[in-house]
Short mmCIF file of C-alpha atoms in Angstrom, two decimals:
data_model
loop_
_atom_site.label_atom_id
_atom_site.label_comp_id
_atom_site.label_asym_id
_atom_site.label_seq_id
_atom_site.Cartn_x
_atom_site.Cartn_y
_atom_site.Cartn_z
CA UNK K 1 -69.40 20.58 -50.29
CA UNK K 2 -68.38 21.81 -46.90
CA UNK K 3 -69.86 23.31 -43.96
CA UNK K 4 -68.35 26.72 -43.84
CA UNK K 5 -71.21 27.76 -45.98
CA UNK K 6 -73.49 26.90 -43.64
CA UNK K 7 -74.86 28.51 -40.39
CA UNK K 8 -73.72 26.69 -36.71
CA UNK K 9 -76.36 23.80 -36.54
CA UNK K 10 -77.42 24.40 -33.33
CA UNK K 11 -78.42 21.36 -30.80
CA UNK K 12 -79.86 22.01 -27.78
CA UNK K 13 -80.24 18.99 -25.84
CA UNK K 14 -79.77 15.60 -25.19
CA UNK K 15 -82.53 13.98 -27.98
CA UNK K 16 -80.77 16.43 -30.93
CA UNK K 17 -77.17 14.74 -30.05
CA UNK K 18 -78.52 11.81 -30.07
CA UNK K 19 -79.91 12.40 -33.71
CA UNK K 20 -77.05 13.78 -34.58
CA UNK K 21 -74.53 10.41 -33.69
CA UNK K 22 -75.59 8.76 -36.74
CA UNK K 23 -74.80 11.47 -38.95
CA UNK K 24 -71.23 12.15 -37.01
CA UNK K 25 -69.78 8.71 -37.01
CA UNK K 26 -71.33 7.58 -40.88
CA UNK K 27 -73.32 5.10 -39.03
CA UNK K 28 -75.76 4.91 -35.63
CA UNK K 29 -73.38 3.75 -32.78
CA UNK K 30 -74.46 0.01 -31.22
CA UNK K 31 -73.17 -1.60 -28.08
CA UNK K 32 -70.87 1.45 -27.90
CA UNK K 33 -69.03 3.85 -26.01
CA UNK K 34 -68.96 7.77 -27.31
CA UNK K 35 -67.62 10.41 -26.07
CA UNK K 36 -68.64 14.07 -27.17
CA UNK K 37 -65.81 16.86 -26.23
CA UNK K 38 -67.77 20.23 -26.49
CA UNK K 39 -65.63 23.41 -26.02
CA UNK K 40 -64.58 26.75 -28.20
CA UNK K 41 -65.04 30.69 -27.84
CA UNK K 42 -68.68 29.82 -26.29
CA UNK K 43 -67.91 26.12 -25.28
CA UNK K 44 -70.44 24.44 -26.75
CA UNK K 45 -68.57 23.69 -30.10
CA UNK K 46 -68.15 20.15 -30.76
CA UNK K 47 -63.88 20.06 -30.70
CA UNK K 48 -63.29 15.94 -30.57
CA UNK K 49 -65.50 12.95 -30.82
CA UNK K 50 -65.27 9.20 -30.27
CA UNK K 51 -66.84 5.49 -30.63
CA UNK K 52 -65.30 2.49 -29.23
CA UNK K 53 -66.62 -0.39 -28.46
CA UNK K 54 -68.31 -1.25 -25.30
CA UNK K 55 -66.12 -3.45 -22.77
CA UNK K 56 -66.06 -6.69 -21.33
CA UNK K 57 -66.45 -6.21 -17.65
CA UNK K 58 -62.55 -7.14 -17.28
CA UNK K 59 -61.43 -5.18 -19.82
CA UNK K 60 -63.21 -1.77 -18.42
CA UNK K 61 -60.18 -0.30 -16.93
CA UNK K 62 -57.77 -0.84 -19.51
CA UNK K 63 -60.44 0.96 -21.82
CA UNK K 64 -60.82 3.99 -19.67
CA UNK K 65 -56.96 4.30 -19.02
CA UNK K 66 -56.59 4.54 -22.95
CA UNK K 67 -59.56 7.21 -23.15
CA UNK K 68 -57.99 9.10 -20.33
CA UNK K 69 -55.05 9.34 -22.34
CA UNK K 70 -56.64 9.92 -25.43
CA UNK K 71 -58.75 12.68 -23.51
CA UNK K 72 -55.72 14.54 -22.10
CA UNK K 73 -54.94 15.32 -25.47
CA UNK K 74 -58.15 17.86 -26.12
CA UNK K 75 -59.34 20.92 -25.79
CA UNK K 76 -62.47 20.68 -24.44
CA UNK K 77 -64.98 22.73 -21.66
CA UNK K 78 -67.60 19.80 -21.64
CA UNK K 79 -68.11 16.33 -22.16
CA UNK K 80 -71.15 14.18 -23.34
CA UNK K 81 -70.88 10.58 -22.82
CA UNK K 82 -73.27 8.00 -24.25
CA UNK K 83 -73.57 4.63 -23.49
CA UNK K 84 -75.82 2.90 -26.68
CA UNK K 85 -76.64 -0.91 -26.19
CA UNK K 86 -78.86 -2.94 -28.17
CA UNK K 87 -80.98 -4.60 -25.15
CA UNK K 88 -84.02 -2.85 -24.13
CA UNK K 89 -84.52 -1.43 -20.46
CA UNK K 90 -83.60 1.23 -17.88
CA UNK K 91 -79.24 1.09 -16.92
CA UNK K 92 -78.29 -1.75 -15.41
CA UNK K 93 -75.37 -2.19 -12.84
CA UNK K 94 -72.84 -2.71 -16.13
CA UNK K 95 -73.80 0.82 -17.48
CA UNK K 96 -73.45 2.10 -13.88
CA UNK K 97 -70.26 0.65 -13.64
CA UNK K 98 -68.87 2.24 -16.63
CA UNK K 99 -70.38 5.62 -15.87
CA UNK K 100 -68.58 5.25 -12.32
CA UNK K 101 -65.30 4.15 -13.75
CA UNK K 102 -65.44 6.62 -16.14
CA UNK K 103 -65.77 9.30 -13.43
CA UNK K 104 -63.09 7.92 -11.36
CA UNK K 105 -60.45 7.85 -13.89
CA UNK K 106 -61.07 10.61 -16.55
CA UNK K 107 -60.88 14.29 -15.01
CA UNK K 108 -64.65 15.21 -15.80
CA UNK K 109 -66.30 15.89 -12.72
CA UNK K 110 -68.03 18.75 -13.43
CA UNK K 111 -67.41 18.66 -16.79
CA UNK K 112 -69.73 16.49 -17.68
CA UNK K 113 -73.36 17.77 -18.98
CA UNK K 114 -74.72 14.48 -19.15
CA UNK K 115 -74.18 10.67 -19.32
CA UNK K 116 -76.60 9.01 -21.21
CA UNK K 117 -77.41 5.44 -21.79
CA UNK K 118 -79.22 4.49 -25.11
CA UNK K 119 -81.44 1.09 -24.94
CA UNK K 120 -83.93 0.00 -27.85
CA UNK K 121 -84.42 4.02 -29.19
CA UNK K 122 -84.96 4.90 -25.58
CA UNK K 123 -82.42 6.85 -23.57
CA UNK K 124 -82.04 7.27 -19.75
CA UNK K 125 -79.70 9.82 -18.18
CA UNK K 126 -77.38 8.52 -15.06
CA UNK K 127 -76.49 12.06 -13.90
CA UNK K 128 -80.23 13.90 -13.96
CA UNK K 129 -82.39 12.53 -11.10
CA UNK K 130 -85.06 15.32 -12.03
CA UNK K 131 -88.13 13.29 -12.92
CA UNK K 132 -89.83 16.21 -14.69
CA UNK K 133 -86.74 16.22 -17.60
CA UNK K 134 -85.78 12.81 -17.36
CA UNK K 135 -88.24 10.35 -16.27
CA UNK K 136 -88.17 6.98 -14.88
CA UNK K 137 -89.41 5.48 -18.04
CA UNK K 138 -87.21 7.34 -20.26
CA UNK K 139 -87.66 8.83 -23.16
CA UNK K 140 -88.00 8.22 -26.79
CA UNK K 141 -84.74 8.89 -29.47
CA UNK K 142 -86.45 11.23 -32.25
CA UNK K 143 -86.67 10.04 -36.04
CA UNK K 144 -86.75 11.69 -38.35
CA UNK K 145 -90.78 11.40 -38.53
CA UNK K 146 -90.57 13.51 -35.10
CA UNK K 147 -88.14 15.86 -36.48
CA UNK K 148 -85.89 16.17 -39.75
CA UNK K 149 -84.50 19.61 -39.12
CA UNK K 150 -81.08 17.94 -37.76
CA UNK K 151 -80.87 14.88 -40.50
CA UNK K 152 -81.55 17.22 -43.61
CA UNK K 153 -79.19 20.01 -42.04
CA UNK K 154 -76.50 17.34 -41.35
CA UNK K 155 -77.22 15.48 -45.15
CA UNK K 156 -76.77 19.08 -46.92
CA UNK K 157 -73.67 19.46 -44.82
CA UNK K 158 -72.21 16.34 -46.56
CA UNK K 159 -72.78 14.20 -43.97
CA UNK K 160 -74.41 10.06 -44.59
CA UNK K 161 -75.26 7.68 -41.97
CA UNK K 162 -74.89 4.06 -43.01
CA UNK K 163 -76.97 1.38 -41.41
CA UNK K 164 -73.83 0.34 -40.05
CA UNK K 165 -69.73 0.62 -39.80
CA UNK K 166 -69.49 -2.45 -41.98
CA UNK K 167 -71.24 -0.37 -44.87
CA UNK K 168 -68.73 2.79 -44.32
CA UNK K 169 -65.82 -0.17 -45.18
CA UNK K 170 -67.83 -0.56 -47.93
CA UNK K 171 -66.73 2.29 -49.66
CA UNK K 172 -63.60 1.48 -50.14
CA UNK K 173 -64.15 -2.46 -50.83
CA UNK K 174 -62.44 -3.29 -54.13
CA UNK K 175 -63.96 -3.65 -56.91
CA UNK K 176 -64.18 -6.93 -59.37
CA UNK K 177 -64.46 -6.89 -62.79
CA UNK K 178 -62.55 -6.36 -66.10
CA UNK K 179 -62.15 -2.41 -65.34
CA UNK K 180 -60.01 -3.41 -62.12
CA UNK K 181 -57.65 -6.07 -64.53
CA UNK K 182 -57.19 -3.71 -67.20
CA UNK K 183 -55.79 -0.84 -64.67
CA UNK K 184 -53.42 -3.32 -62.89
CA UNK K 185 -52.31 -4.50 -66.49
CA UNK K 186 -51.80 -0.39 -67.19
CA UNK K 187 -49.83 0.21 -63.87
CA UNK K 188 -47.78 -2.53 -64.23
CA UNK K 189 -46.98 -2.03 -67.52
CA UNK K 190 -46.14 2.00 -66.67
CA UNK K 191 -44.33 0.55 -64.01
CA UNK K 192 -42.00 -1.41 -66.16
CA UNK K 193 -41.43 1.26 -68.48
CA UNK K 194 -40.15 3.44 -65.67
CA UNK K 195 -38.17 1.19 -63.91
CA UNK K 196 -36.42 -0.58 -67.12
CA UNK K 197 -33.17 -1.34 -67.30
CA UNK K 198 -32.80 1.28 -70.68
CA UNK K 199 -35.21 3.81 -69.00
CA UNK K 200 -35.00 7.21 -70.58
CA UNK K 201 -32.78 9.56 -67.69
CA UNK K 202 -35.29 11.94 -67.73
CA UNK K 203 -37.86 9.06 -65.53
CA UNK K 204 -37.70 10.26 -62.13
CA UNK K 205 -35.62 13.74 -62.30
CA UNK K 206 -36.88 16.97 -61.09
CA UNK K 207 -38.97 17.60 -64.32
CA UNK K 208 -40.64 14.31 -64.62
CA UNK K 209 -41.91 15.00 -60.74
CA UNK K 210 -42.52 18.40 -61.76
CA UNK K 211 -45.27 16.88 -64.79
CA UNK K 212 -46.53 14.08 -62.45
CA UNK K 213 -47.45 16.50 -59.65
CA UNK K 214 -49.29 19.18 -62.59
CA UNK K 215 -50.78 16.09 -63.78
CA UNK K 216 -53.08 15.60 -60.35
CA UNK K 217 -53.46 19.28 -60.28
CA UNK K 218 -54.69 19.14 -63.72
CA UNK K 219 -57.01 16.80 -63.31
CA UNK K 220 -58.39 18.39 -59.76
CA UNK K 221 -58.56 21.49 -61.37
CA UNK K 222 -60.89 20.31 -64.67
CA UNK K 223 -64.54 20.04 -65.70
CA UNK K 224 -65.92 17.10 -63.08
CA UNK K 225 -66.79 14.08 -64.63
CA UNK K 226 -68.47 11.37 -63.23
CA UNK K 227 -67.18 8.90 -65.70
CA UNK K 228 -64.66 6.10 -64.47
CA UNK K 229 -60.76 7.42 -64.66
CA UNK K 230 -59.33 6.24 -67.96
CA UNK K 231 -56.78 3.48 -66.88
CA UNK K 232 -53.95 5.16 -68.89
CA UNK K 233 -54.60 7.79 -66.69
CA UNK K 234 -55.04 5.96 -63.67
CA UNK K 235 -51.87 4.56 -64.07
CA UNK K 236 -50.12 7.58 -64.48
CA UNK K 237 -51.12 9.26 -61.85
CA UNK K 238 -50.72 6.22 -59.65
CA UNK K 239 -47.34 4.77 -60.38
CA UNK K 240 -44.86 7.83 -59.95
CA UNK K 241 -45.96 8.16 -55.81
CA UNK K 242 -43.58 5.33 -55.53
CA UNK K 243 -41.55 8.61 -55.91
CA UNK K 244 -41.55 9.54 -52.32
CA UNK K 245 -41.43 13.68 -52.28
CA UNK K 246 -43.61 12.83 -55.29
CA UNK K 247 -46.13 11.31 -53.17
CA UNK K 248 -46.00 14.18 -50.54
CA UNK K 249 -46.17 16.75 -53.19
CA UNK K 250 -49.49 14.92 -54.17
CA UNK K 251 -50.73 15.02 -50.68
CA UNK K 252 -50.27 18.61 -50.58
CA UNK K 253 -52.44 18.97 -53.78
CA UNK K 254 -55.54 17.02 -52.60
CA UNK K 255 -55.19 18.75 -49.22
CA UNK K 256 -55.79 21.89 -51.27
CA UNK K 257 -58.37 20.23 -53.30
CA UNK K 258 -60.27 17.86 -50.68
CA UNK K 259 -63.67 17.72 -52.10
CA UNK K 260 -62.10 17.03 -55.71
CA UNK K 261 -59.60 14.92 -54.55
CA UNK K 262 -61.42 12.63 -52.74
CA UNK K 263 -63.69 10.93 -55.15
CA UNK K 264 -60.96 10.04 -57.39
CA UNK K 265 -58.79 8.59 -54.42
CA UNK K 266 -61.72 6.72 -53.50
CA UNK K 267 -62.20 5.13 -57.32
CA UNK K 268 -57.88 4.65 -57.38
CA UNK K 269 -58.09 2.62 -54.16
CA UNK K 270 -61.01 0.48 -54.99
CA UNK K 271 -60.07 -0.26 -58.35
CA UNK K 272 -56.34 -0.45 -58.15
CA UNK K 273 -54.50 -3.82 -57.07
CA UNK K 274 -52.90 -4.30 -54.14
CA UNK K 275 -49.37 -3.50 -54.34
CA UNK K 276 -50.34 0.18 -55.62
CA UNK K 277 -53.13 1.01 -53.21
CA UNK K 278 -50.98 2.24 -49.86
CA UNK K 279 -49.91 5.71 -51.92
CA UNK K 280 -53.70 6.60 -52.39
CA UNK K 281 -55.40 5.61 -49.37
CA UNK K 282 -52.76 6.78 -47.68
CA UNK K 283 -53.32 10.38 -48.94
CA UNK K 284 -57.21 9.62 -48.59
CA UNK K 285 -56.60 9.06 -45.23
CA UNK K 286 -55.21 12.21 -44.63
CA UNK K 287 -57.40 14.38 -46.09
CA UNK K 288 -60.51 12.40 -44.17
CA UNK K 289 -58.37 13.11 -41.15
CA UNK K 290 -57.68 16.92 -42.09
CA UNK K 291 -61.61 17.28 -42.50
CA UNK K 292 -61.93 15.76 -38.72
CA UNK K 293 -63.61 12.24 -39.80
CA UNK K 294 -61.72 10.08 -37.82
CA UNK K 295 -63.87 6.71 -38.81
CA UNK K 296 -63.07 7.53 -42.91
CA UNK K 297 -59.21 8.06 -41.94
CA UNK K 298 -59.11 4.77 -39.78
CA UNK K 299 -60.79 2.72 -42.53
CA UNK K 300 -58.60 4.46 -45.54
CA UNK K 301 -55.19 3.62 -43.17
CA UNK K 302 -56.18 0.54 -42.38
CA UNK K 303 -56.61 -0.41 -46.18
CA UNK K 304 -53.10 1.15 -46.69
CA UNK K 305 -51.51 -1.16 -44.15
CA UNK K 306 -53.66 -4.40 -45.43
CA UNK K 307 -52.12 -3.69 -48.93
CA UNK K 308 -48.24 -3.44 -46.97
CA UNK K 309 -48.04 -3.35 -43.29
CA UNK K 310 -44.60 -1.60 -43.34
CA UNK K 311 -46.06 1.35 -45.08
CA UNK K 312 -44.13 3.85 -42.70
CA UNK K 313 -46.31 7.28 -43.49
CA UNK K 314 -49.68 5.23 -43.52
CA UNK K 315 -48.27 3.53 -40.36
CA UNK K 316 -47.56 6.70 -38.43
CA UNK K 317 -50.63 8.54 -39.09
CA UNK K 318 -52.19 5.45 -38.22
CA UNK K 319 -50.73 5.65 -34.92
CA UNK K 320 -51.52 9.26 -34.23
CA UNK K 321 -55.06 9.14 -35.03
CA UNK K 322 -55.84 5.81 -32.66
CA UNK K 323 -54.08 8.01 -30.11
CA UNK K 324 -56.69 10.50 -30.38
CA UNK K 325 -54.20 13.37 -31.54
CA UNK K 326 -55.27 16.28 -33.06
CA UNK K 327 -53.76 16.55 -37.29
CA UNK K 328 -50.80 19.00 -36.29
CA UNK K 329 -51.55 22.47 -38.08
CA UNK K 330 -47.97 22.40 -39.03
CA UNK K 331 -47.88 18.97 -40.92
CA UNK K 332 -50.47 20.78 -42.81
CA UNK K 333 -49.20 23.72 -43.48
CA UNK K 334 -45.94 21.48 -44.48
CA UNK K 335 -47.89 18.89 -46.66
CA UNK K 336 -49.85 22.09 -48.71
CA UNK K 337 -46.40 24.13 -49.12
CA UNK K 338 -45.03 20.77 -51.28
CA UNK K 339 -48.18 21.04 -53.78
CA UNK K 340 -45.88 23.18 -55.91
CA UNK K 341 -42.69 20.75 -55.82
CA UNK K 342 -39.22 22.00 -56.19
CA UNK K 343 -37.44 19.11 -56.79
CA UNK K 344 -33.27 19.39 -56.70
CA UNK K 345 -32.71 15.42 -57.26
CA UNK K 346 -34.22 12.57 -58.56
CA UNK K 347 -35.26 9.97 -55.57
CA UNK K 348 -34.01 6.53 -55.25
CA UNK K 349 -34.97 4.02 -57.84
CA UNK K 350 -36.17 0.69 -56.70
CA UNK K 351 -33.58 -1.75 -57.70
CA UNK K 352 -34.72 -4.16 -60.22
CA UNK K 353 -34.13 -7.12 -57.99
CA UNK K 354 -36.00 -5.55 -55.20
CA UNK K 355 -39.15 -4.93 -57.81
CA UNK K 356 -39.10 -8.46 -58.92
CA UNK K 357 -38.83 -9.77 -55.08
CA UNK K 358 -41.85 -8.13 -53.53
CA UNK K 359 -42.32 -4.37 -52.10
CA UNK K 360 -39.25 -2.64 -51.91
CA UNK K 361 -37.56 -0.74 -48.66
CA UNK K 362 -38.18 2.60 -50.79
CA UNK K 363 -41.79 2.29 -50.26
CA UNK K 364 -43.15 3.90 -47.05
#
């Protein structure tokens, strides 16, 4: 499901965006930092969002020099920030602090429509002084008892908030059990078929990519099942992206399919072992990142990168996202042209001596 087929959810002040975090970061946002970046034809839109961790007092500046950066890189008319802490109370000097550092450092005087500062579901505002709008006392975060119109809107839009981040992780934890041996036994064993020393020619020429590629569309394209992927299959479709352009053609597939393609990357990279898991989450990654959820794309990279930390295309969208920059609209339109390969040579093979000693140089 997406959101085009919805209407703009509209939110109109400060207690909807705050019932609204949970829902945009998969989980509600504790002894954090987030930043809201509204602009667009009206400049309201929400363009760029972020959740970092709040600072040590010594460590303030070198957090607000990296947001500056990472702020310089968007669009953006307005800016929201929220400070949420556990502790109840009005702001103390650390929230002031922040709030003043922030200002200093990051270009948004006058671009900010509020700073906001979240303590025990009560929220105070540090830039309203106005008494009648924002008292002393502060006021009380809505549930969803007080309102549901922006939780159910934000639920039918696709969107789940987790009691925590730990529980978004969870998503992609792996999972035990026999199902998870007998795939690894599959890949390897697909694995050493194509990389034998009497492999057929045809493994790995333009053709075989050709079939592997059809073989995701295929599947994308069928009757949805909610049935676990067969582990022939699995395998399969798992052990050619060692096939670089293969991989990339793959990509450009589930970029075209991203609500079909998703579920099954999710299942490959929970059930798969390690050594085959960067190709997948790698992928998942991007599509969570083409689709704007930056907390899915950080936790799918960072699985990549457990699995092998020299996992170059994992590695360098890894990079780009912490920076806070945008998925370029030409990788994009680069990764989607490949989902119909034309292949003129077959890739490198691993050599069988690099197989046998560990990850080879020829995966990225």
């Amino acid at each position: 499901m997406t959101t085009d087929a919805f209407p703009v959810l509209r939110l109109s002040g400060p207690a909807d965006w705050l019932q609204a975090l949970p829902y945009l970061f998969g989980f509600p946002p504790r002894q954090s930092l987030v930043v809201l970046c509204l602009g667009g034809s009206n400049g309201k839109r929400l363009t760029f969002h972020l959740r970092v961790d709040l600072p040590r007092p010594a460590d303030r500046g070198a957090l607000v020099d990296h947001l500056a950066e990472v702020l310089g890189r968007q669009s953006f008319e307005d800016l929201l920030v929220v400070i949420c802490r556990d502790e109840p109370g009005p702001p103390d000097d650390d929230d002031r602090a922040l709030w003043a550092l922030l200002s200093e450092r990051v270009s948004i005087s006058g671009r900010a429509i509020d700073a906001l500062v979240v303590r025990a579901h009560r929220y105070w505002s540090l830039v309203c002084t106005d008494a009648r709008c924002c008292p002393v006392q502060g006021s009380a975060v809505p549930t969803v008892e007080d309102s549901a119109r922006i939780p159910a809107e934000l639920v039918l839009r696709g969107c789940q908030a987790h009691e925590s981040r730990d529980d978004v992780v969870a998503e992609l934890a792996p999972l035990p059990g026999p199902a998870r041996v007998l795939l690894a036994q599959r890949c390897q064993a697909a694995d050493d078929a194509v990389f034998a020393e009497d492999a057929e020619p045809s493994g790995w020429s333009p053709a075989w990519v050709e079939a592997a590629v059809r073989r995701w569309a295929d599947l994308l394209d069928g009757p949805v099942s909610t049935a676990p992927i067969d582990p022939d299959l699995g395998a399969a479709l798992v052990v050619p992206l060692t096939h670089l352009t293969l991989r990339d053609c793959v990509a450009g597939v589930c970029l075209l399919r991203r609500e079909r393609a998703r579920p099954v990357l999710r299942e490959l990279v929970r059930r798969l072992p390690e050594e085959w898991v960067p190709a997948p989450a790698t992928i998942l990654g991007l599509l969570e990142w083409a689709d704007g959820d930056g907390l899915r794309a950080g936790i799918a990279l960072d699985r990549a990168l457990e699995a092998d930390a020299a996992y170059s295309f994992a590695r360098l969208l890894a990079q780009k996202l912490q920076a806070g920059i945008r998925l370029p609209d030409d990788m994009v339109r680069a990764v989607t042209a490949m989902a119909t390969p034309t292949v003129t040579a077959p890739a490198v093979r691993r050599s069988r001596r690099a197989r046998q000693g560990g990850r080879s140089d020829n995966r990225r």
